[in-house]
XYZ file of C-alpha atoms in Angstrom:
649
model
C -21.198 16.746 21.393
C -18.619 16.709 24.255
C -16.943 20.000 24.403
C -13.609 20.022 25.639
C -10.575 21.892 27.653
C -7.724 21.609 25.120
C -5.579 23.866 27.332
C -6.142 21.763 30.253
C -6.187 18.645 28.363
C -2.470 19.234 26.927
C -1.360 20.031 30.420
C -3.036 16.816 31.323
C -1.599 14.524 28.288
C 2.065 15.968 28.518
C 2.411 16.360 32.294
C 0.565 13.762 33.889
C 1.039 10.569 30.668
C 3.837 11.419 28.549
C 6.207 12.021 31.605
C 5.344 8.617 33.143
C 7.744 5.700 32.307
C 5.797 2.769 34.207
C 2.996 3.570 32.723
C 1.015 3.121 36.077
C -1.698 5.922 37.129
C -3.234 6.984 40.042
C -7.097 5.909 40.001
C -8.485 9.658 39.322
C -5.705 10.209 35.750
C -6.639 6.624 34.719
C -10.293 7.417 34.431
C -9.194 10.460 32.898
C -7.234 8.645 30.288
C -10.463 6.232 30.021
C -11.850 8.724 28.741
C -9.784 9.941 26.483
C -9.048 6.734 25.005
C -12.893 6.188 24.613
C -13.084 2.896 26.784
C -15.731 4.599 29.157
C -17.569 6.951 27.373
C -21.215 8.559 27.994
C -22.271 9.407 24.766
C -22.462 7.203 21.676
C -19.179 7.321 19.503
C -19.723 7.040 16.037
C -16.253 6.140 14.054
C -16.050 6.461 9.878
C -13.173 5.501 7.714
C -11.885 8.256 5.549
C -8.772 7.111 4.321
C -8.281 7.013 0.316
C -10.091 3.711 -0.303
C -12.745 4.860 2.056
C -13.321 8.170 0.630
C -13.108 6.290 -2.675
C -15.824 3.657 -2.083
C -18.626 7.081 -1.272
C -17.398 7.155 2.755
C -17.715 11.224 2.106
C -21.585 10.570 1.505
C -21.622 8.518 4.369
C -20.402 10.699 6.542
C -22.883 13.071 5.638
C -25.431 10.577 6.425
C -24.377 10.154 9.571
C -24.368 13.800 10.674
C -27.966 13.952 9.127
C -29.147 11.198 11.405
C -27.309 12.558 14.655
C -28.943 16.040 14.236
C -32.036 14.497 14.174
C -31.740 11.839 16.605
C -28.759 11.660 18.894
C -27.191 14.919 18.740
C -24.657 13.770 21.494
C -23.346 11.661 19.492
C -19.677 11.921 18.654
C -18.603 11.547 14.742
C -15.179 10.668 14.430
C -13.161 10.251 11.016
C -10.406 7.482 11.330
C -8.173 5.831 8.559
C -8.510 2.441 7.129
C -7.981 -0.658 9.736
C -6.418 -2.560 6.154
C -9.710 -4.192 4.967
C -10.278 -1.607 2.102
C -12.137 -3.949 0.354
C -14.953 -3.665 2.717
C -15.425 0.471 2.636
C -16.935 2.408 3.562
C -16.645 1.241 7.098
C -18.394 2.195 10.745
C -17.903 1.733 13.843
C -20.517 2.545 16.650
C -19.815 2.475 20.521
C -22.475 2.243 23.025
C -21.747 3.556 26.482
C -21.172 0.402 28.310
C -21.115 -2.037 25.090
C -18.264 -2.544 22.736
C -17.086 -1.347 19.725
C -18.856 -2.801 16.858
C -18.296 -2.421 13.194
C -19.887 -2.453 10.016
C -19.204 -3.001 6.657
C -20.162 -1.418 2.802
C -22.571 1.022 4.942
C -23.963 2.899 1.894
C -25.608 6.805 2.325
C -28.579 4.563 2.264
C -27.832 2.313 4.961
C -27.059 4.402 7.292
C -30.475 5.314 9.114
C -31.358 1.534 9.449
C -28.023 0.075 11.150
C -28.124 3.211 13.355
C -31.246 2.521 14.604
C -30.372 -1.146 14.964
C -27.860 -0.308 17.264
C -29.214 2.650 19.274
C -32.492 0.034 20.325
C -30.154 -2.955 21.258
C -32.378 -4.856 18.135
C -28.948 -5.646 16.014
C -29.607 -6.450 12.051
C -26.146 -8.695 11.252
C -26.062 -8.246 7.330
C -23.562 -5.853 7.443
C -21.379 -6.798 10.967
C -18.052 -7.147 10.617
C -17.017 -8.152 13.793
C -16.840 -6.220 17.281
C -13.939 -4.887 19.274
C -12.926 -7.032 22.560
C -12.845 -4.851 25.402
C -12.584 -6.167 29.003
C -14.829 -3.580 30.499
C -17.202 -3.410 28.207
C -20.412 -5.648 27.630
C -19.887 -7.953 24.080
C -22.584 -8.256 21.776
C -24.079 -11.640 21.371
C -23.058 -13.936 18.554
C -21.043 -11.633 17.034
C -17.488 -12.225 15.954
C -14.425 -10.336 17.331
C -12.070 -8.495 14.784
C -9.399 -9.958 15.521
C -10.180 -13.812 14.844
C -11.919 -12.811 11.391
C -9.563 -14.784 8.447
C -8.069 -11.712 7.273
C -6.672 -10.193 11.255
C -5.650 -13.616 12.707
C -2.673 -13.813 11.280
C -1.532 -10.310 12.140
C 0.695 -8.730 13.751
C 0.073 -5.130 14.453
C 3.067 -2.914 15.329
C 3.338 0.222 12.734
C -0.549 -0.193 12.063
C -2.039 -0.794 15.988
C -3.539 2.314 15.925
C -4.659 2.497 11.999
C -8.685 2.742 11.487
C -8.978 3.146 15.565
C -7.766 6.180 16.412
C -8.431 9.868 14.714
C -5.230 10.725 12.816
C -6.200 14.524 13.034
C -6.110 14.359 17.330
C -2.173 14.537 18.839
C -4.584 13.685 21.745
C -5.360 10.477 20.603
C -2.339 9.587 19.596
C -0.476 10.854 23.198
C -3.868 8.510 25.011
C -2.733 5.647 23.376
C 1.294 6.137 24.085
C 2.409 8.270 21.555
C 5.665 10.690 21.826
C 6.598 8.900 25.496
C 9.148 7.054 23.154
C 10.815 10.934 21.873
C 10.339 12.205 25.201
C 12.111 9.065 26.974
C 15.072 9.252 24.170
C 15.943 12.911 24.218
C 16.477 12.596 28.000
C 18.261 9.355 28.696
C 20.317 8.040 25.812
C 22.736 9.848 23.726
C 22.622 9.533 20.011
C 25.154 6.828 19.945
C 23.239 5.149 22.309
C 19.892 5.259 20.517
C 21.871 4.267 16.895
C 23.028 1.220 19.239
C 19.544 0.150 20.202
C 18.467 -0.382 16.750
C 21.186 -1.956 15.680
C 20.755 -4.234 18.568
C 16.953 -4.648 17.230
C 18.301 -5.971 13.612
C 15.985 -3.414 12.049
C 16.193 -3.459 8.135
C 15.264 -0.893 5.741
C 11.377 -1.530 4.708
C 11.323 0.409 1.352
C 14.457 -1.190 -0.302
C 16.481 -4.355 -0.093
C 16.716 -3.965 3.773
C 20.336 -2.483 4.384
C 20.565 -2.707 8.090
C 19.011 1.023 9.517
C 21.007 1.070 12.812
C 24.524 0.788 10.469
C 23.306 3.324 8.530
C 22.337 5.458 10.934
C 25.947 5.325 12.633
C 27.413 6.078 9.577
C 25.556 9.725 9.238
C 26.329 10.231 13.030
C 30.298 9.342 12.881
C 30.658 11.618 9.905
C 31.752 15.008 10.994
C 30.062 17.587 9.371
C 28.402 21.230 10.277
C 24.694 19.689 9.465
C 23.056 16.644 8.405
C 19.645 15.721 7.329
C 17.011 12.839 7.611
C 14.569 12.064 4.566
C 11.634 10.469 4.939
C 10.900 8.970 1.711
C 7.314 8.829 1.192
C 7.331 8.179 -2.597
C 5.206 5.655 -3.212
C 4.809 5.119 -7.175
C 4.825 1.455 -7.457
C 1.415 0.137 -8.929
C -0.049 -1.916 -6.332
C 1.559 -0.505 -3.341
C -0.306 1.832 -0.692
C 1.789 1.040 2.356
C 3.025 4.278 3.052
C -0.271 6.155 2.494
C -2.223 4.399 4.745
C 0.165 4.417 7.582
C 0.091 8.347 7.109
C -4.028 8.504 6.773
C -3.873 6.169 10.021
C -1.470 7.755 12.341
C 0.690 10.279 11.266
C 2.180 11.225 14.630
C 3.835 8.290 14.858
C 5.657 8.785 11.649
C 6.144 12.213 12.972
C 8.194 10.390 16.086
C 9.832 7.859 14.194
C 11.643 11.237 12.554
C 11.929 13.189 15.342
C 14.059 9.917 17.217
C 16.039 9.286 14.029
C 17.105 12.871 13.613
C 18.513 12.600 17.515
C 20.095 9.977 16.903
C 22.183 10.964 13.422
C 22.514 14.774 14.422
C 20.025 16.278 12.288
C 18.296 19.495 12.666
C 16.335 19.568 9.900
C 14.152 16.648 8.177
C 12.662 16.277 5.285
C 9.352 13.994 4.152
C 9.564 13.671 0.101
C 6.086 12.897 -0.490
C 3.881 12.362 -3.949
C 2.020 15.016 -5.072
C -0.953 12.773 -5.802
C -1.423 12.373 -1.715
C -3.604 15.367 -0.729
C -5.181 13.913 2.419
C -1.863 12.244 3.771
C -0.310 15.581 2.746
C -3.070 17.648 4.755
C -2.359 14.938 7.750
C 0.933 15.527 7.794
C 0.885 19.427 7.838
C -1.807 19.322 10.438
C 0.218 16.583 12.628
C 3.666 18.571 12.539
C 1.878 21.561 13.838
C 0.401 20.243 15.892
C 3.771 18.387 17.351
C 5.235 22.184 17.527
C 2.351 23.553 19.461
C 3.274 20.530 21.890
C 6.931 21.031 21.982
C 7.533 17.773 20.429
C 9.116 19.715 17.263
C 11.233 23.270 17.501
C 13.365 25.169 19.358
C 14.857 22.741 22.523
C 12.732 19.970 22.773
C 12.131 19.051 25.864
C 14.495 21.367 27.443
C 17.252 18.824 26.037
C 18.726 21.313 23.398
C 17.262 19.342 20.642
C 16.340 21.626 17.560
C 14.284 19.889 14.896
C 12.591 21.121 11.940
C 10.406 19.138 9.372
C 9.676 20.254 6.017
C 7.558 18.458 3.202
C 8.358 18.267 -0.598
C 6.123 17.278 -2.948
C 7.119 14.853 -5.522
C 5.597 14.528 -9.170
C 5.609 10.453 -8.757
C 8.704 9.474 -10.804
C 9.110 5.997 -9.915
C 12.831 6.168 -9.925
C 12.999 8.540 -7.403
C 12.137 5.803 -4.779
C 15.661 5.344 -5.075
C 17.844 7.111 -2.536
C 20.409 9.442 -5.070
C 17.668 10.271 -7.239
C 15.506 11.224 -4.313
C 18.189 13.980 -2.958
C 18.982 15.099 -6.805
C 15.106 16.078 -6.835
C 14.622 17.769 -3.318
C 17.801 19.984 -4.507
C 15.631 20.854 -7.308
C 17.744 19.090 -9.997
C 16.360 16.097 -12.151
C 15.613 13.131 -10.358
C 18.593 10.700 -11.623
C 20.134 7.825 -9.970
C 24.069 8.883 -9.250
C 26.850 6.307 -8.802
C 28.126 5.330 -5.128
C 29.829 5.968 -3.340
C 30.460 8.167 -2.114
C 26.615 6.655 -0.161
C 24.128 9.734 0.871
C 25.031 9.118 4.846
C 28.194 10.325 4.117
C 27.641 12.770 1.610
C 23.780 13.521 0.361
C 21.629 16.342 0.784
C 23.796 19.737 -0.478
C 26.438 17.332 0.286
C 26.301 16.840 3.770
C 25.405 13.699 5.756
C 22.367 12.419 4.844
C 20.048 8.973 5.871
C 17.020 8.496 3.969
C 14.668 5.672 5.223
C 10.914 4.960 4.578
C 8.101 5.862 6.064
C 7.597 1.802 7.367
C 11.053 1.710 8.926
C 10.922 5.389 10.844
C 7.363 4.019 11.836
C 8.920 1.127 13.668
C 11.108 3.116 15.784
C 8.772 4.495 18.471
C 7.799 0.598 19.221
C 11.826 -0.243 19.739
C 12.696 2.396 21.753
C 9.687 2.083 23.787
C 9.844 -2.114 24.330
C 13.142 -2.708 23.972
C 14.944 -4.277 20.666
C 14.965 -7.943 22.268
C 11.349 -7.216 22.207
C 11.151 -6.094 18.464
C 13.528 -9.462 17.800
C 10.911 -11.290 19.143
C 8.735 -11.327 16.438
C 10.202 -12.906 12.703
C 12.972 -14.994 11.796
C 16.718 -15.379 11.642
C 18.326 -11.787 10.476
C 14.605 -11.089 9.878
C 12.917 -9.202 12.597
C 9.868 -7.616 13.140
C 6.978 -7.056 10.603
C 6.382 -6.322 7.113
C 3.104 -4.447 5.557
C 1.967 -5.860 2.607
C -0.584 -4.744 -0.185
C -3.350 -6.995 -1.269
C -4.508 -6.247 -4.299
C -5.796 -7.490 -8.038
C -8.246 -10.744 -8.534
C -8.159 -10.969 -4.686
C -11.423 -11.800 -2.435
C -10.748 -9.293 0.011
C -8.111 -6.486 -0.831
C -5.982 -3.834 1.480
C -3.020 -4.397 3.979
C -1.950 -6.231 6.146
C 0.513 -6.350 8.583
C 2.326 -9.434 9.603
C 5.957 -10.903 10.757
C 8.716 -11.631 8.043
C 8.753 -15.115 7.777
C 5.210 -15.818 7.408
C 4.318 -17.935 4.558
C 3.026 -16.314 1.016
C 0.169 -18.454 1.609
C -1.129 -16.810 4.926
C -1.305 -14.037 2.850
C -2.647 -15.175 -0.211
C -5.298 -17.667 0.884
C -5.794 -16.619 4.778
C -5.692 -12.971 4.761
C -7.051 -12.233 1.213
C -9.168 -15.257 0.546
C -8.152 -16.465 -2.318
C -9.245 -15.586 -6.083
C -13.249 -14.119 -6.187
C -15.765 -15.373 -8.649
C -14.815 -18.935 -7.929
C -11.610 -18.734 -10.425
C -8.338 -20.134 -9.836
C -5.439 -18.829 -8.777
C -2.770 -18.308 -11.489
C 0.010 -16.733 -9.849
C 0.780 -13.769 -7.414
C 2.820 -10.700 -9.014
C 5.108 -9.439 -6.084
C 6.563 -6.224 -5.711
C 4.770 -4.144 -8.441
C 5.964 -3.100 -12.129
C 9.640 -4.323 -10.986
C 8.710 -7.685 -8.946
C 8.162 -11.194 -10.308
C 6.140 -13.609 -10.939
C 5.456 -16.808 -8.223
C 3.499 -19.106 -9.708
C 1.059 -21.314 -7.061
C 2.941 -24.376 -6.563
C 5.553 -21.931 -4.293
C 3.121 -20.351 -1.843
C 4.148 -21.869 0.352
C 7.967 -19.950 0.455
C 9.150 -18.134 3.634
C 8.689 -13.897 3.008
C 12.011 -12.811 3.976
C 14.340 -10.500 2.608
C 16.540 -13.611 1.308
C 13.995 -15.822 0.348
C 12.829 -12.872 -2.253
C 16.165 -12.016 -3.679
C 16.504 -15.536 -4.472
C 13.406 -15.372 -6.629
C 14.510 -11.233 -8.586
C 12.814 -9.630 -5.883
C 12.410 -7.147 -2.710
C 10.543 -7.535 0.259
C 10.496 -3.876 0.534
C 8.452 -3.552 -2.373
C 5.136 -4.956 -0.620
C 2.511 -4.924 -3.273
C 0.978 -8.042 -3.898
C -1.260 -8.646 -6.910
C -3.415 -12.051 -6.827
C -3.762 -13.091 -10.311
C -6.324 -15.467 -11.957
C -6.941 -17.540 -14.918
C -8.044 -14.848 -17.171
C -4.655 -13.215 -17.100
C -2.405 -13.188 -19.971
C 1.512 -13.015 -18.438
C 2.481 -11.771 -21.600
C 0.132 -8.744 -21.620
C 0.741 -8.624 -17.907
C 4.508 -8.107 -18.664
C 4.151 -5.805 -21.472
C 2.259 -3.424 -19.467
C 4.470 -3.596 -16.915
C 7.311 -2.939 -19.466
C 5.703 0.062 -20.644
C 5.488 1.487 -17.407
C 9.633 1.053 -16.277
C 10.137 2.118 -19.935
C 7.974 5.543 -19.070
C 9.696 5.603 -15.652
C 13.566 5.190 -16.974
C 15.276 8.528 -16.252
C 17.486 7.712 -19.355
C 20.886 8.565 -18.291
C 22.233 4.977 -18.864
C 21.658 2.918 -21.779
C 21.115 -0.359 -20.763
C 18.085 0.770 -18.914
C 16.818 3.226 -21.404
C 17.598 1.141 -24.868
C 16.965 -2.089 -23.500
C 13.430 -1.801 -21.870
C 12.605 -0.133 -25.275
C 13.783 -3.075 -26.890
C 12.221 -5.468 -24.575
C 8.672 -3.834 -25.204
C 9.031 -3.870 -29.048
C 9.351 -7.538 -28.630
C 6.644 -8.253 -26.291
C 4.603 -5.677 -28.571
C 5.319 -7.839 -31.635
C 4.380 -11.497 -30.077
C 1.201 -9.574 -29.111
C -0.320 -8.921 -31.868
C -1.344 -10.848 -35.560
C 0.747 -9.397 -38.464
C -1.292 -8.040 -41.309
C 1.553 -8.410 -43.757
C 4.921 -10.119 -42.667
C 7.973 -10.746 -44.419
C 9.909 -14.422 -43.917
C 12.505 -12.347 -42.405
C 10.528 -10.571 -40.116
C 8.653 -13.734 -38.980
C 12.256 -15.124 -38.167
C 12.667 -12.189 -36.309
C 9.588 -12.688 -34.181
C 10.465 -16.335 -33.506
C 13.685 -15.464 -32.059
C 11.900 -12.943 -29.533
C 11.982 -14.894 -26.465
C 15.484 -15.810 -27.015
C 16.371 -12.249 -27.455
C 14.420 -11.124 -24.448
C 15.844 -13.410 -22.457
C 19.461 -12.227 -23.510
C 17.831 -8.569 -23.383
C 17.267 -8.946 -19.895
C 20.526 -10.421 -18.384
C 22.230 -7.871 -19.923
C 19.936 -5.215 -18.118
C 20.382 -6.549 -14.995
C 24.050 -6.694 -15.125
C 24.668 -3.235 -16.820
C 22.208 -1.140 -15.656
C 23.245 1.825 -13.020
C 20.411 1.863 -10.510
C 17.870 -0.297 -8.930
C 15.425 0.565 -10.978
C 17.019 -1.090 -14.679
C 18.692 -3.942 -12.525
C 15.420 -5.181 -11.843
C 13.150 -3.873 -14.887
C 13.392 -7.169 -16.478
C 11.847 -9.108 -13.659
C 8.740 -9.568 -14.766
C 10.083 -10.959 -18.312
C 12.218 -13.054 -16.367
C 10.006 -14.493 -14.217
C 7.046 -15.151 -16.780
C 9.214 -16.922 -18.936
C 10.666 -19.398 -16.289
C 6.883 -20.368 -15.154
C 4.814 -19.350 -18.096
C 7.083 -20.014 -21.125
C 4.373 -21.693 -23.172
C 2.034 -18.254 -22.950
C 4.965 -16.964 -24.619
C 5.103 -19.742 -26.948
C 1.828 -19.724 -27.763
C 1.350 -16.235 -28.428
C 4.372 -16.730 -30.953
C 3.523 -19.937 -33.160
C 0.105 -20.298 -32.706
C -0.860 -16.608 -32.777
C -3.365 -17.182 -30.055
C -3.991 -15.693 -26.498
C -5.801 -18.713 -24.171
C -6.575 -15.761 -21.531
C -8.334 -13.489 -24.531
C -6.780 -10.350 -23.308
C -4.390 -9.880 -26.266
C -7.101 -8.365 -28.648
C -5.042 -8.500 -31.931
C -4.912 -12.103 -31.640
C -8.369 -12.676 -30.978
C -10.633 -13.970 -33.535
C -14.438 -13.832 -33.346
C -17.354 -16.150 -34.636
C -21.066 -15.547 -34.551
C -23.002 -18.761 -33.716
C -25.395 -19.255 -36.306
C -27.901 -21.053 -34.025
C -27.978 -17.850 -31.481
C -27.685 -15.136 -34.191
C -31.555 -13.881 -34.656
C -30.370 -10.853 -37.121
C -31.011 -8.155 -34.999
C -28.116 -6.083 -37.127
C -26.931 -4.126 -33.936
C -23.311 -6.217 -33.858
C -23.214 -5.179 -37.694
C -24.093 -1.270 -36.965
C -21.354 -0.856 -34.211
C -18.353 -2.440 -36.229
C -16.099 -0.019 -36.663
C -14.195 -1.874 -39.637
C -17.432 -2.791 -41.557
C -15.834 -6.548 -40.794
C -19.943 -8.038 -40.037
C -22.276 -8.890 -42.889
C -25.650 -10.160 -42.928
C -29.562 -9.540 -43.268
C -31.589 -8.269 -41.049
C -33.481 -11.600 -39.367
C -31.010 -13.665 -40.241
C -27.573 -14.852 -39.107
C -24.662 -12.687 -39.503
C -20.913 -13.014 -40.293
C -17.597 -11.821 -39.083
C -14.807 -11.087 -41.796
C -11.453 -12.481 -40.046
C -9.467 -10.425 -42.632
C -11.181 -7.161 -41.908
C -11.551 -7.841 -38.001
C -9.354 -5.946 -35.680
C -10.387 -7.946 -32.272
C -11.758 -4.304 -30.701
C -14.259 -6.939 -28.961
C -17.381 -4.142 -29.457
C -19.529 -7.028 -31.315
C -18.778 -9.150 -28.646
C -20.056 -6.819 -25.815
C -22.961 -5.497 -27.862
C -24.427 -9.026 -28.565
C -27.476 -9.528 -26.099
C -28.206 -13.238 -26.941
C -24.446 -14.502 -26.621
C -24.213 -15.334 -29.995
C -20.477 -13.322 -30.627
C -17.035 -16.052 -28.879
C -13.700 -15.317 -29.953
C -11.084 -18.001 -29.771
């Protein structure tokens, strides 16, 4: 292991990089920074992903495995934990660097696997099962027929910005971080532009809000600094509750310091001495980064008492959220953090001019502070230079549900649903078909195949009931009920509804009655109340315009879009599970009905023994029976059965 001068090694990294605008070194600090960076080493480098999905998939035991084999039989071998580079579907990852030979990584490396590919690599005698691809370096020697990362189906398309440095540099090391660029864009802003200037600059770069319907952050931003007040505040809101959506977690597990700067430039540039990162409970190890990264950033001078000798004060605290869902919106955020409830309030008066203990207040996400440091250090005509008309930049989206490979991925706005979909997450697995894609979690909608090929934009999503903010996408196949799909997303805004106004709390109660009713078989119905379930679509649909239009806060405007959106492109699932008392998909279980098939029945009794309801009858050695009346479609018979003799229609 390569011991280190961290004394020397700040004075180095703040002195000699941070302080240089051009960017162009002497020969002696460029092999220094070489070094740093890890593209001349002279000892084996040994990288592991340990973000969430990582640790998840058994990276923990993996690591382990790795320290085993270096103690045994490289112990100069440097072990490095990074986050996830967005293929999550592939963990636990590794990446190995030879001195003189790129970066190469593997994929689903097991405790188990570990000895084998290491000794693959350390004798030059490379077993491709489990390659992923290799870094491209232009000092470095390639390996031989093996791809590069970066033209593999699911990186081709991207466009890394806010996640260059995500699963390739160590998100515990400020070193790192300062190597590769990081803080030149703080140090550059506290000493050359005033805050006006720096609001100016990203409104120049047409940056929108990332976590929300994309409300322009440069206006925003001037609007906190032109109020007069004796102090404002900055929130970062790291909230993440949406099902399906793990944006801001991994850009925390990947490089926290640069969410660290994007704060530390925003609270310059609004007047703010003190900032605040509102952050779910549930995220230990982002939490951990983030403590460990802010003092870190103190120890440096980057955070404190006159940074920079500028006369810059900035502190950052974190609050820990218990996951509400509606406090991803921006009044119910500030309620919480003053220790009140977390309910939506009425604007305005908006939070940048009075928020926080009613001062001044801008809260942005994670994903929009995180661009920052990229502006101010390129320039906004730069940042306008990637995505489309009053669209710039990137967006970070979640890939998750039926899809072949699942994580994030980071490309422009204005890329097509399809590069997504089909390029970056390959489709539907198991050689099903694609049924639709769910976008934007419990609140999104519903986009059936035939429009894949739409523009993401912020536009082209509120057309459809949506927000490109929200991110998540879930790939859905032909075993998924919309109905059920709805209802449990129904269940989960209902949960979520803070209560205060009635259209939200009422009417999603309402709505999941309904869907709960169409759902499941009656035992004993009335005429009357089979009217009434006959008129449930026509009542959800009324349900849910009146919702929209009513409701107080973001999060009961859109609660009905996944009704909505199911019913315009998948009425007759609706229909069906209405009139004909059947679910196609099989996922409604109160509507299933099972059959034994006499022919594969040999009356082995076990389907008969687990029944719960005592709805099976038969002899032992001969075939058996299913009582519809007395069957509850629990499904146990069905998953009991070893010779396939249980279906359910």
């Amino acid at each position: 292991m390569v011991v280190v001068n961290t004394t020397e090694q700040k004075e180095f990294l703040t002195e000699k990089v941070l302080k240089n605008y051009s960017s162009v070194f002497d020969k002696a600090t460029s092999d220094r920074l070489s070094l740093i960076k890890r593209e001349r080493i002279d000892h084996p480098v040994i990288y592991v992903g340990m973000g969430t999905c990582g640790i998840t998939a058994g990276s923990a035991k993996t690591y382990d495995a790795i320290q085993r084999y270096c103690k045994n039989h490289n112990p100069e071998a440097e072990i490095i934990r990074v986050g996830c580079i967005g293929m999550c579907s592939a963990e636990p990852l590794m990446d190995v660097q030879l001195p003189g030979k790129t970066r190469i990584s593997f994929h689903h490396v097991t405790e188990d696997l570990v000895e084998d590919i290491l000794n693959s690599v350390f004798h030059r005698s490379l077993s491709t099962d489990h390659v992923l691809g290799q870094f491209k370096s232009q000092s470095q020697e390639v390996w031989p027929n093996i791809p590069f990362i970066d033209q593999l189906p699911f990186f081709a398309k991207q466009h890394r910005i806010v996640t260059r440095n995500a699963g390739i540099i160590s998100p515990n090391s400020i070193d790192d971080y300062l190597a590769s660029g990081g803080y030149k864009s703080l140090y550059k802003t506290v000493l050359n532009y005033t805050a006006d200037k720096v609001c100016d600059i990203i409104t120049q770069s047409e940056l929108r809000g990332r976590g929300g319907g994309g409300y322009p952050t440069g206006k925003k931003w001037m609007m906190a600094l032109g109020t007069g007040s004796d102090q404002k505040y900055l929130i970062c809101n790291a909230d993440e509750s949406d099902p399906g959506a793990f944006m801001n977690r991994s850009i925390i597990e990947g490089d926290p310091h640069r969410v660290i700067e994007g704060i530390a430039i925003a609270s310059y540039a609004i007047g703010a001495n003190n900032a605040y990162i509102y952050l779910r409970a549930d995220y230990e190890q982002p939490h951990t980064l983030l403590l460990k990264a802010i003092d870190d950033a103190r120890e440096y001078g980057f955070l404190g008492e006159n940074i920079f000798g500028s006369g810059f004060n900035l502190k950052i605290h974190i609050r820990l959220g218990a996951g509400a869902f509606v406090c991803g919106e921006e009044t119910a955020l500030i309620a919480s953090l003053e220790g009140k409830q977390g309910i939506p309030q009425s604007k305005p008066p908006y939070p940048a001019e009075k928020g926080l203990f009613g001062h001044p207040t801008v809260v942005n996400n994670i994903e929009t502070l995180a661009n920052v440091p990229s502006i101010l250090e390129n320039g906004p005509s730069w940042f306008k230079s990637t995505g489309i008309r009053d669209n710039r930049g990137t967006k970070i989206f979640c890939i998750s549900g039926k899809a072949v490979t699942t994580g994030f991925a980071e490309v422009p706005i204005g890329s097509k649903l399809s590069d997504l979909v089909t390029g970056i997450g390959g489709g539907v697995r198991d050689g099903k078909k694609l049924k639709a894609v769910q976008f934007g979690g419990p609140s999104g909608v519903c986009i059936p195949t035939q429009n894949l090929d739409m523009e993401i934009s912020y536009e082209s999503m509120q057309e459809i009931g949506s927000s490109l903010g929200l991110g998540g996408l879930i790939l859905l196949d032909e075993e998924t009920c919309m109905v059920s799909l709805s209802k449990y997303f129904m269940q989960f805004l209902q949960h979520e509804s803070c209560g205060k106004c009635i259209p939200c709390r009422e009417g999603t109660r309402r709505m999941l009655q309904i869907l709960d009713e169409i759902s499941r078989r009656p035992r004993e119905e009335s005429s009357h109340e089979t009217l009434e379930r006959f008129k449930g679509v026509v009542e959800l649909e009324r349900l849910a315009s009146v919702i929209k239009d009513t409701s107080l806060c973001g999060l009961g405007q859109n609660a009905p879009n996944p009704v909505i959106s199911s019913l315009k492109w998948f009425r007759e699932e609706y229909e069906e599970h209405i009139f004909d008392r059947k679910c196609q998909a099989g996922v409604c279980r109160d509507l299933r009905t099972f059959y034994i098939n006499a022919d594969l029945c040999n009356g082995c009794n076990l389907c008969q023994r687990k029944c719960p309801e005592n709805a099976i009858i038969g002899t032992v050695k001969y075939p058996h029976f299913i009582i519809e009346s007395k069957c509850t479609g629990c499904g146990i018979c069905f998953d009991v059965c070893k010779f396939n003799a249980i279906y359910f229609k």
